Amino acid sequence: MIFARVAVRAMFLTLPTACAPRQSGTVSSRAPAVVQGTFVDDYGQRYSINDTIWQHGSASRYHVMRWDTAGMFAIAQNDSANPGDGNKWTRIDWTDLAQQSPYTWGYCYTAYEAESPSEARDAIAPDRANPRTGCNGFPFTRMRAAR
């Protein structure tokens, strides 16, 4: 299973530029600084995020295969042990939340049950200009650093 993820990661990070969506930008295996660390959302859920894992609470884990820093999204494979949509693919978009202290950024699971990395990548980007409704009609989940 780990070998399969590594193989998919290697393949996905080397997709030709022609396959990239229009909103795509700088592709990396490194998480941008704004989303790295330990956070608490506005619902009290804890997160731990690094280059390869997006851990949401104690039950949901996502194996990040690609960070698109200019497009402000990540593509991840849902862990097989997640309570729902195991082994499916997720697109996680984020946005800066200036002037919403103590929250500094927010995220949206734009796609969470895609059948492939490319299906997740090609999901319609959220409306970052409207963080209260721009996540498929719902608000972005607001994030602050954990204490």
N, C-alpha and C. Protein backbone atom coordinates (compact mmCIF):
# COMPACT_ATOMS: atom_id res chain seq x y z
N MET A 1 0.81 -1.19 0.00
CA MET A 1 0.00 0.00 0.00
C MET A 1 0.86 1.26 0.00
N ILE A 2 1.89 1.28 0.84
CA ILE A 2 2.77 2.46 0.87
C ILE A 2 3.47 2.61 -0.46
N PHE A 3 3.94 1.49 -1.05
CA PHE A 3 4.60 1.56 -2.34
C PHE A 3 3.67 2.15 -3.39
N ALA A 4 2.39 1.74 -3.36
CA ALA A 4 1.42 2.26 -4.33
C ALA A 4 1.27 3.77 -4.18
N ARG A 5 1.21 4.26 -2.93
CA ARG A 5 1.09 5.70 -2.72
C ARG A 5 2.32 6.43 -3.22
N VAL A 6 3.49 5.87 -2.97
CA VAL A 6 4.73 6.50 -3.44
C VAL A 6 4.74 6.54 -4.95
N ALA A 7 4.33 5.44 -5.59
CA ALA A 7 4.30 5.38 -7.05
C ALA A 7 3.31 6.41 -7.61
N VAL A 8 2.13 6.50 -7.00
CA VAL A 8 1.15 7.47 -7.46
C VAL A 8 1.68 8.88 -7.25
N ARG A 9 2.31 9.12 -6.09
CA ARG A 9 2.87 10.44 -5.80
C ARG A 9 3.89 10.82 -6.85
N ALA A 10 4.81 9.92 -7.17
CA ALA A 10 5.85 10.20 -8.16
C ALA A 10 5.22 10.48 -9.52
N MET A 11 4.22 9.68 -9.91
CA MET A 11 3.56 9.88 -11.19
C MET A 11 2.83 11.22 -11.21
N PHE A 12 2.11 11.54 -10.13
CA PHE A 12 1.29 12.74 -10.09
C PHE A 12 2.13 14.01 -10.09
N LEU A 13 3.25 13.99 -9.40
CA LEU A 13 4.11 15.17 -9.35
C LEU A 13 4.82 15.42 -10.67
N THR A 14 4.87 14.41 -11.54
CA THR A 14 5.56 14.58 -12.80
C THR A 14 4.61 14.67 -13.99
N LEU A 15 3.31 14.91 -13.73
CA LEU A 15 2.38 15.08 -14.84
C LEU A 15 2.85 16.23 -15.72
N PRO A 16 2.73 16.10 -17.03
CA PRO A 16 3.13 17.19 -17.91
C PRO A 16 2.29 18.45 -17.64
N THR A 17 2.87 19.59 -17.92
CA THR A 17 2.20 20.87 -17.71
C THR A 17 0.87 20.93 -18.46
N ALA A 18 0.79 20.30 -19.61
CA ALA A 18 -0.45 20.33 -20.39
C ALA A 18 -1.62 19.72 -19.63
N CYS A 19 -1.37 18.85 -18.67
CA CYS A 19 -2.42 18.22 -17.89
C CYS A 19 -2.87 19.07 -16.71
N ALA A 20 -2.16 20.15 -16.42
CA ALA A 20 -2.46 20.96 -15.24
C ALA A 20 -3.71 21.79 -15.49
N PRO A 21 -4.55 21.99 -14.44
CA PRO A 21 -5.73 22.82 -14.61
C PRO A 21 -5.33 24.29 -14.76
N ARG A 22 -6.22 25.10 -15.25
CA ARG A 22 -5.92 26.51 -15.49
C ARG A 22 -5.53 27.26 -14.23
N GLN A 23 -6.16 26.93 -13.09
CA GLN A 23 -5.84 27.65 -11.87
C GLN A 23 -4.57 27.13 -11.21
N SER A 24 -3.92 26.17 -11.80
CA SER A 24 -2.72 25.59 -11.22
C SER A 24 -1.55 26.57 -11.28
N GLY A 25 -0.63 26.39 -10.36
CA GLY A 25 0.55 27.24 -10.33
C GLY A 25 1.76 26.42 -9.99
N THR A 26 2.46 26.80 -8.96
CA THR A 26 3.67 26.15 -8.55
C THR A 26 3.36 24.84 -7.84
N VAL A 27 3.75 23.72 -8.45
CA VAL A 27 3.50 22.40 -7.88
C VAL A 27 4.71 22.00 -7.05
N SER A 28 4.44 21.45 -5.87
CA SER A 28 5.52 21.10 -4.97
C SER A 28 5.15 19.90 -4.12
N SER A 29 6.14 19.26 -3.56
CA SER A 29 5.90 18.22 -2.57
C SER A 29 5.97 18.80 -1.16
N ARG A 30 6.21 20.11 -1.05
CA ARG A 30 6.33 20.79 0.25
C ARG A 30 5.09 21.63 0.52
N ALA A 31 4.59 21.52 1.73
CA ALA A 31 3.45 22.34 2.15
C ALA A 31 3.91 23.78 2.35
N PRO A 32 3.10 24.74 1.95
CA PRO A 32 3.46 26.14 2.22
C PRO A 32 3.41 26.41 3.72
N ALA A 33 4.20 27.35 4.16
CA ALA A 33 4.33 27.65 5.59
C ALA A 33 2.99 27.98 6.24
N VAL A 34 2.11 28.65 5.54
CA VAL A 34 0.84 29.08 6.13
C VAL A 34 -0.01 27.91 6.63
N VAL A 35 0.09 26.74 6.00
CA VAL A 35 -0.73 25.59 6.40
C VAL A 35 0.03 24.53 7.19
N GLN A 36 1.32 24.72 7.39
CA GLN A 36 2.11 23.75 8.15
C GLN A 36 2.00 24.01 9.64
N GLY A 37 1.78 22.94 10.40
CA GLY A 37 1.76 23.08 11.85
C GLY A 37 0.56 22.41 12.47
N THR A 38 0.25 22.85 13.69
CA THR A 38 -0.88 22.32 14.44
C THR A 38 -1.89 23.45 14.61
N PHE A 39 -3.13 23.16 14.28
CA PHE A 39 -4.17 24.18 14.25
C PHE A 39 -5.44 23.70 14.94
N VAL A 40 -6.30 24.66 15.26
CA VAL A 40 -7.64 24.40 15.76
C VAL A 40 -8.58 25.19 14.88
N ASP A 41 -9.69 24.54 14.47
CA ASP A 41 -10.65 25.26 13.63
C ASP A 41 -11.72 25.94 14.47
N ASP A 42 -12.62 26.64 13.82
CA ASP A 42 -13.65 27.38 14.54
C ASP A 42 -14.74 26.47 15.12
N TYR A 43 -14.60 25.16 14.96
CA TYR A 43 -15.50 24.18 15.58
C TYR A 43 -14.81 23.43 16.72
N GLY A 44 -13.54 23.79 16.99
CA GLY A 44 -12.79 23.14 18.07
C GLY A 44 -12.04 21.88 17.66
N GLN A 45 -12.04 21.53 16.38
CA GLN A 45 -11.32 20.35 15.88
C GLN A 45 -9.84 20.68 15.76
N ARG A 46 -8.98 19.69 16.07
CA ARG A 46 -7.53 19.86 15.95
C ARG A 46 -7.03 19.27 14.63
N TYR A 47 -5.96 19.88 14.12
CA TYR A 47 -5.34 19.45 12.87
C TYR A 47 -3.83 19.45 13.05
N SER A 48 -3.19 18.52 12.36
CA SER A 48 -1.74 18.51 12.26
C SER A 48 -1.42 18.36 10.78
N ILE A 49 -0.69 19.31 10.23
CA ILE A 49 -0.46 19.34 8.79
C ILE A 49 1.04 19.48 8.53
N ASN A 50 1.54 18.59 7.66
CA ASN A 50 2.94 18.68 7.23
C ASN A 50 3.00 18.41 5.73
N ASP A 51 4.19 18.17 5.21
CA ASP A 51 4.35 17.98 3.77
C ASP A 51 3.55 16.82 3.21
N THR A 52 3.36 15.77 3.99
CA THR A 52 2.74 14.56 3.46
C THR A 52 1.43 14.15 4.13
N ILE A 53 1.10 14.72 5.27
CA ILE A 53 -0.12 14.31 6.00
C ILE A 53 -0.94 15.54 6.39
N TRP A 54 -2.24 15.44 6.14
CA TRP A 54 -3.23 16.41 6.65
C TRP A 54 -4.08 15.60 7.60
N GLN A 55 -3.86 15.76 8.89
CA GLN A 55 -4.59 15.02 9.91
C GLN A 55 -5.70 15.90 10.45
N HIS A 56 -6.94 15.46 10.31
CA HIS A 56 -8.12 16.20 10.76
C HIS A 56 -8.73 15.43 11.93
N GLY A 57 -8.55 15.97 13.14
CA GLY A 57 -9.02 15.25 14.33
C GLY A 57 -8.23 13.97 14.50
N SER A 58 -8.84 13.00 15.16
CA SER A 58 -8.14 11.73 15.37
C SER A 58 -8.53 10.67 14.35
N ALA A 59 -9.59 10.90 13.58
CA ALA A 59 -10.11 9.84 12.72
C ALA A 59 -9.85 10.02 11.23
N SER A 60 -9.63 11.24 10.76
CA SER A 60 -9.51 11.47 9.32
C SER A 60 -8.10 11.91 8.95
N ARG A 61 -7.49 11.12 8.07
CA ARG A 61 -6.13 11.38 7.63
C ARG A 61 -6.11 11.39 6.10
N TYR A 62 -5.36 12.35 5.56
CA TYR A 62 -5.22 12.51 4.12
C TYR A 62 -3.74 12.50 3.78
N HIS A 63 -3.36 11.70 2.80
CA HIS A 63 -1.97 11.58 2.36
C HIS A 63 -1.75 12.53 1.19
N VAL A 64 -1.10 13.65 1.47
CA VAL A 64 -0.94 14.69 0.46
C VAL A 64 0.07 14.24 -0.60
N MET A 65 -0.37 14.32 -1.84
CA MET A 65 0.46 13.92 -2.97
C MET A 65 1.01 15.12 -3.73
N ARG A 66 0.34 16.28 -3.57
CA ARG A 66 0.73 17.45 -4.37
C ARG A 66 0.24 18.71 -3.68
N TRP A 67 1.11 19.70 -3.62
CA TRP A 67 0.76 21.04 -3.15
C TRP A 67 0.86 21.98 -4.33
N ASP A 68 -0.15 22.75 -4.58
CA ASP A 68 -0.12 23.77 -5.63
C ASP A 68 -0.20 25.12 -4.91
N THR A 69 0.96 25.71 -4.69
CA THR A 69 1.01 26.92 -3.86
C THR A 69 0.38 28.13 -4.53
N ALA A 70 0.54 28.28 -5.83
CA ALA A 70 -0.08 29.42 -6.52
C ALA A 70 -1.59 29.22 -6.62
N GLY A 71 -2.02 28.00 -6.86
CA GLY A 71 -3.45 27.70 -6.94
C GLY A 71 -4.10 27.58 -5.57
N MET A 72 -3.28 27.51 -4.52
CA MET A 72 -3.73 27.41 -3.13
C MET A 72 -4.61 26.18 -2.89
N PHE A 73 -4.10 25.01 -3.35
CA PHE A 73 -4.81 23.77 -3.06
C PHE A 73 -3.83 22.61 -2.97
N ALA A 74 -4.30 21.53 -2.35
CA ALA A 74 -3.54 20.29 -2.24
C ALA A 74 -4.40 19.16 -2.76
N ILE A 75 -3.75 18.12 -3.28
CA ILE A 75 -4.43 16.90 -3.69
C ILE A 75 -3.94 15.80 -2.76
N ALA A 76 -4.88 15.07 -2.17
CA ALA A 76 -4.53 14.05 -1.19
C ALA A 76 -5.39 12.80 -1.38
N GLN A 77 -4.82 11.67 -1.01
CA GLN A 77 -5.59 10.43 -1.01
C GLN A 77 -6.09 10.19 0.41
N ASN A 78 -7.39 9.92 0.51
CA ASN A 78 -7.99 9.65 1.81
C ASN A 78 -7.43 8.34 2.35
N ASP A 79 -7.10 8.32 3.63
CA ASP A 79 -6.58 7.10 4.25
C ASP A 79 -7.64 6.01 4.19
N SER A 80 -7.20 4.78 4.04
CA SER A 80 -8.14 3.66 3.95
C SER A 80 -8.93 3.46 5.24
N ALA A 81 -8.42 3.95 6.37
CA ALA A 81 -9.11 3.80 7.66
C ALA A 81 -10.03 4.98 7.98
N ASN A 82 -10.13 5.97 7.10
CA ASN A 82 -11.03 7.09 7.36
C ASN A 82 -12.46 6.59 7.52
N PRO A 83 -13.26 7.28 8.33
CA PRO A 83 -14.63 6.83 8.55
C PRO A 83 -15.50 6.86 7.29
N GLY A 84 -15.13 7.63 6.30
CA GLY A 84 -15.87 7.67 5.04
C GLY A 84 -14.93 7.94 3.88
N ASP A 85 -15.29 7.44 2.72
CA ASP A 85 -14.57 7.71 1.47
C ASP A 85 -13.11 7.27 1.50
N GLY A 86 -12.81 6.16 2.19
CA GLY A 86 -11.45 5.62 2.23
C GLY A 86 -10.90 5.36 0.84
N ASN A 87 -9.64 5.71 0.65
CA ASN A 87 -8.89 5.54 -0.60
C ASN A 87 -9.37 6.41 -1.75
N LYS A 88 -10.37 7.25 -1.52
CA LYS A 88 -10.80 8.20 -2.56
C LYS A 88 -9.81 9.36 -2.55
N TRP A 89 -10.08 10.35 -3.38
CA TRP A 89 -9.17 11.50 -3.52
C TRP A 89 -9.86 12.79 -3.12
N THR A 90 -9.10 13.68 -2.52
CA THR A 90 -9.61 14.94 -1.98
C THR A 90 -8.81 16.11 -2.52
N ARG A 91 -9.52 17.18 -2.81
CA ARG A 91 -8.88 18.46 -3.13
C ARG A 91 -9.17 19.38 -1.94
N ILE A 92 -8.10 19.90 -1.35
CA ILE A 92 -8.21 20.80 -0.21
C ILE A 92 -7.74 22.18 -0.64
N ASP A 93 -8.65 23.13 -0.69
CA ASP A 93 -8.31 24.50 -1.04
C ASP A 93 -8.19 25.33 0.23
N TRP A 94 -7.32 26.31 0.21
CA TRP A 94 -7.21 27.22 1.36
C TRP A 94 -7.23 28.66 0.88
N THR A 95 -7.47 29.55 1.83
CA THR A 95 -7.48 30.98 1.55
C THR A 95 -6.97 31.73 2.76
N ASP A 96 -6.41 32.88 2.53
CA ASP A 96 -5.98 33.75 3.62
C ASP A 96 -7.22 34.44 4.20
N LEU A 97 -7.21 34.62 5.51
CA LEU A 97 -8.32 35.29 6.18
C LEU A 97 -7.80 36.52 6.93
N ALA A 98 -7.44 37.52 6.19
CA ALA A 98 -6.98 38.77 6.81
C ALA A 98 -8.11 39.39 7.61
N GLN A 99 -7.79 39.94 8.73
CA GLN A 99 -8.72 40.65 9.59
C GLN A 99 -9.81 39.76 10.18
N GLN A 100 -9.50 38.49 10.42
CA GLN A 100 -10.43 37.59 11.11
C GLN A 100 -9.73 36.96 12.31
N SER A 101 -8.86 37.72 12.93
CA SER A 101 -8.08 37.25 14.07
C SER A 101 -9.00 36.65 15.13
N PRO A 102 -8.64 35.53 15.73
CA PRO A 102 -7.34 34.86 15.70
C PRO A 102 -7.16 33.92 14.52
N TYR A 103 -8.16 33.83 13.64
CA TYR A 103 -8.07 32.94 12.49
C TYR A 103 -7.24 33.60 11.40
N THR A 104 -6.31 32.84 10.84
CA THR A 104 -5.40 33.41 9.84
C THR A 104 -5.64 32.86 8.44
N TRP A 105 -6.26 31.67 8.36
CA TRP A 105 -6.54 31.08 7.06
C TRP A 105 -7.73 30.14 7.20
N GLY A 106 -8.30 29.76 6.07
CA GLY A 106 -9.42 28.83 6.08
C GLY A 106 -9.24 27.81 4.98
N TYR A 107 -9.94 26.69 5.11
CA TYR A 107 -9.84 25.65 4.08
C TYR A 107 -11.22 25.15 3.68
N CYS A 108 -11.24 24.46 2.55
CA CYS A 108 -12.46 23.89 2.00
C CYS A 108 -12.10 22.53 1.39
N TYR A 109 -12.84 21.49 1.75
CA TYR A 109 -12.71 20.21 1.06
C TYR A 109 -13.55 20.35 -0.22
N THR A 110 -12.91 20.83 -1.27
CA THR A 110 -13.60 21.10 -2.53
C THR A 110 -14.14 19.82 -3.15
N ALA A 111 -13.34 18.79 -3.15
CA ALA A 111 -13.74 17.45 -3.57
C ALA A 111 -13.24 16.51 -2.48
N TYR A 112 -14.00 15.48 -2.14
CA TYR A 112 -13.56 14.57 -1.08
C TYR A 112 -13.82 13.10 -1.39
N GLU A 113 -14.46 12.86 -2.51
CA GLU A 113 -14.72 11.47 -2.89
C GLU A 113 -14.44 11.24 -4.38
N ALA A 114 -13.40 11.90 -4.88
CA ALA A 114 -13.03 11.76 -6.28
C ALA A 114 -12.42 10.37 -6.51
N GLU A 115 -12.58 9.88 -7.71
CA GLU A 115 -12.08 8.55 -8.06
C GLU A 115 -10.60 8.55 -8.45
N SER A 116 -10.05 9.73 -8.74
CA SER A 116 -8.66 9.81 -9.18
C SER A 116 -8.07 11.16 -8.77
N PRO A 117 -6.74 11.25 -8.77
CA PRO A 117 -6.11 12.54 -8.48
C PRO A 117 -6.52 13.62 -9.48
N SER A 118 -6.63 13.26 -10.75
CA SER A 118 -6.98 14.27 -11.75
C SER A 118 -8.43 14.72 -11.59
N GLU A 119 -9.32 13.83 -11.20
CA GLU A 119 -10.71 14.24 -10.95
C GLU A 119 -10.77 15.22 -9.78
N ALA A 120 -10.01 14.97 -8.73
CA ALA A 120 -9.96 15.89 -7.58
C ALA A 120 -9.36 17.22 -8.01
N ARG A 121 -8.26 17.17 -8.74
CA ARG A 121 -7.58 18.39 -9.19
C ARG A 121 -8.50 19.25 -10.04
N ASP A 122 -9.31 18.65 -10.89
CA ASP A 122 -10.15 19.38 -11.82
C ASP A 122 -11.47 19.85 -11.23
N ALA A 123 -11.71 19.58 -9.95
CA ALA A 123 -12.93 20.07 -9.31
C ALA A 123 -12.97 21.59 -9.39
N ILE A 124 -14.15 22.14 -9.46
CA ILE A 124 -14.30 23.59 -9.56
C ILE A 124 -13.77 24.24 -8.29
N ALA A 125 -12.89 25.20 -8.47
CA ALA A 125 -12.28 25.90 -7.34
C ALA A 125 -13.35 26.66 -6.56
N PRO A 126 -13.15 26.76 -5.24
CA PRO A 126 -14.12 27.52 -4.43
C PRO A 126 -14.02 29.02 -4.69
N ASP A 127 -14.99 29.74 -4.20
CA ASP A 127 -15.02 31.20 -4.35
C ASP A 127 -14.34 31.82 -3.14
N ARG A 128 -13.05 32.06 -3.26
CA ARG A 128 -12.27 32.61 -2.14
C ARG A 128 -12.68 34.04 -1.79
N ALA A 129 -13.30 34.76 -2.72
CA ALA A 129 -13.74 36.13 -2.45
C ALA A 129 -14.93 36.15 -1.49
N ASN A 130 -15.58 35.02 -1.31
CA ASN A 130 -16.75 34.92 -0.43
C ASN A 130 -16.56 33.76 0.56
N PRO A 131 -15.67 33.92 1.54
CA PRO A 131 -15.36 32.80 2.43
C PRO A 131 -16.53 32.30 3.27
N ARG A 132 -17.61 33.07 3.38
CA ARG A 132 -18.77 32.62 4.16
C ARG A 132 -19.66 31.65 3.40
N THR A 133 -19.59 31.66 2.06
CA THR A 133 -20.42 30.75 1.26
C THR A 133 -19.66 30.13 0.09
N GLY A 134 -18.38 30.44 -0.05
CA GLY A 134 -17.63 30.04 -1.23
C GLY A 134 -17.20 28.59 -1.30
N CYS A 135 -17.44 27.83 -0.25
CA CYS A 135 -17.06 26.41 -0.23
C CYS A 135 -18.30 25.57 -0.53
N ASN A 136 -18.64 25.51 -1.81
CA ASN A 136 -19.82 24.74 -2.24
C ASN A 136 -21.08 25.18 -1.49
N GLY A 137 -21.22 26.48 -1.26
CA GLY A 137 -22.38 27.01 -0.56
C GLY A 137 -22.21 27.10 0.95
N PHE A 138 -21.10 26.61 1.46
CA PHE A 138 -20.82 26.61 2.89
C PHE A 138 -19.61 27.51 3.16
N PRO A 139 -19.38 27.85 4.43
CA PRO A 139 -18.21 28.67 4.75
C PRO A 139 -16.92 27.86 4.71
N PHE A 140 -15.82 28.55 4.44
CA PHE A 140 -14.51 27.95 4.64
C PHE A 140 -14.37 27.68 6.13
N THR A 141 -13.71 26.59 6.50
CA THR A 141 -13.43 26.32 7.89
C THR A 141 -12.26 27.18 8.30
N ARG A 142 -12.45 28.02 9.32
CA ARG A 142 -11.41 28.96 9.73
C ARG A 142 -10.41 28.27 10.66
N MET A 143 -9.12 28.62 10.48
CA MET A 143 -8.04 27.97 11.22
C MET A 143 -7.19 28.99 11.99
N ARG A 144 -6.81 28.59 13.20
CA ARG A 144 -5.87 29.38 14.02
C ARG A 144 -4.83 28.43 14.58
N ALA A 145 -3.68 28.98 14.92
CA ALA A 145 -2.61 28.16 15.50
C ALA A 145 -3.08 27.58 16.83
N ALA A 146 -2.72 26.32 17.06
CA ALA A 146 -3.07 25.66 18.34
C ALA A 146 -2.15 26.17 19.42
N ARG A 147 -2.66 26.21 20.62
CA ARG A 147 -1.84 26.63 21.76
C ARG A 147 -1.45 25.44 22.57
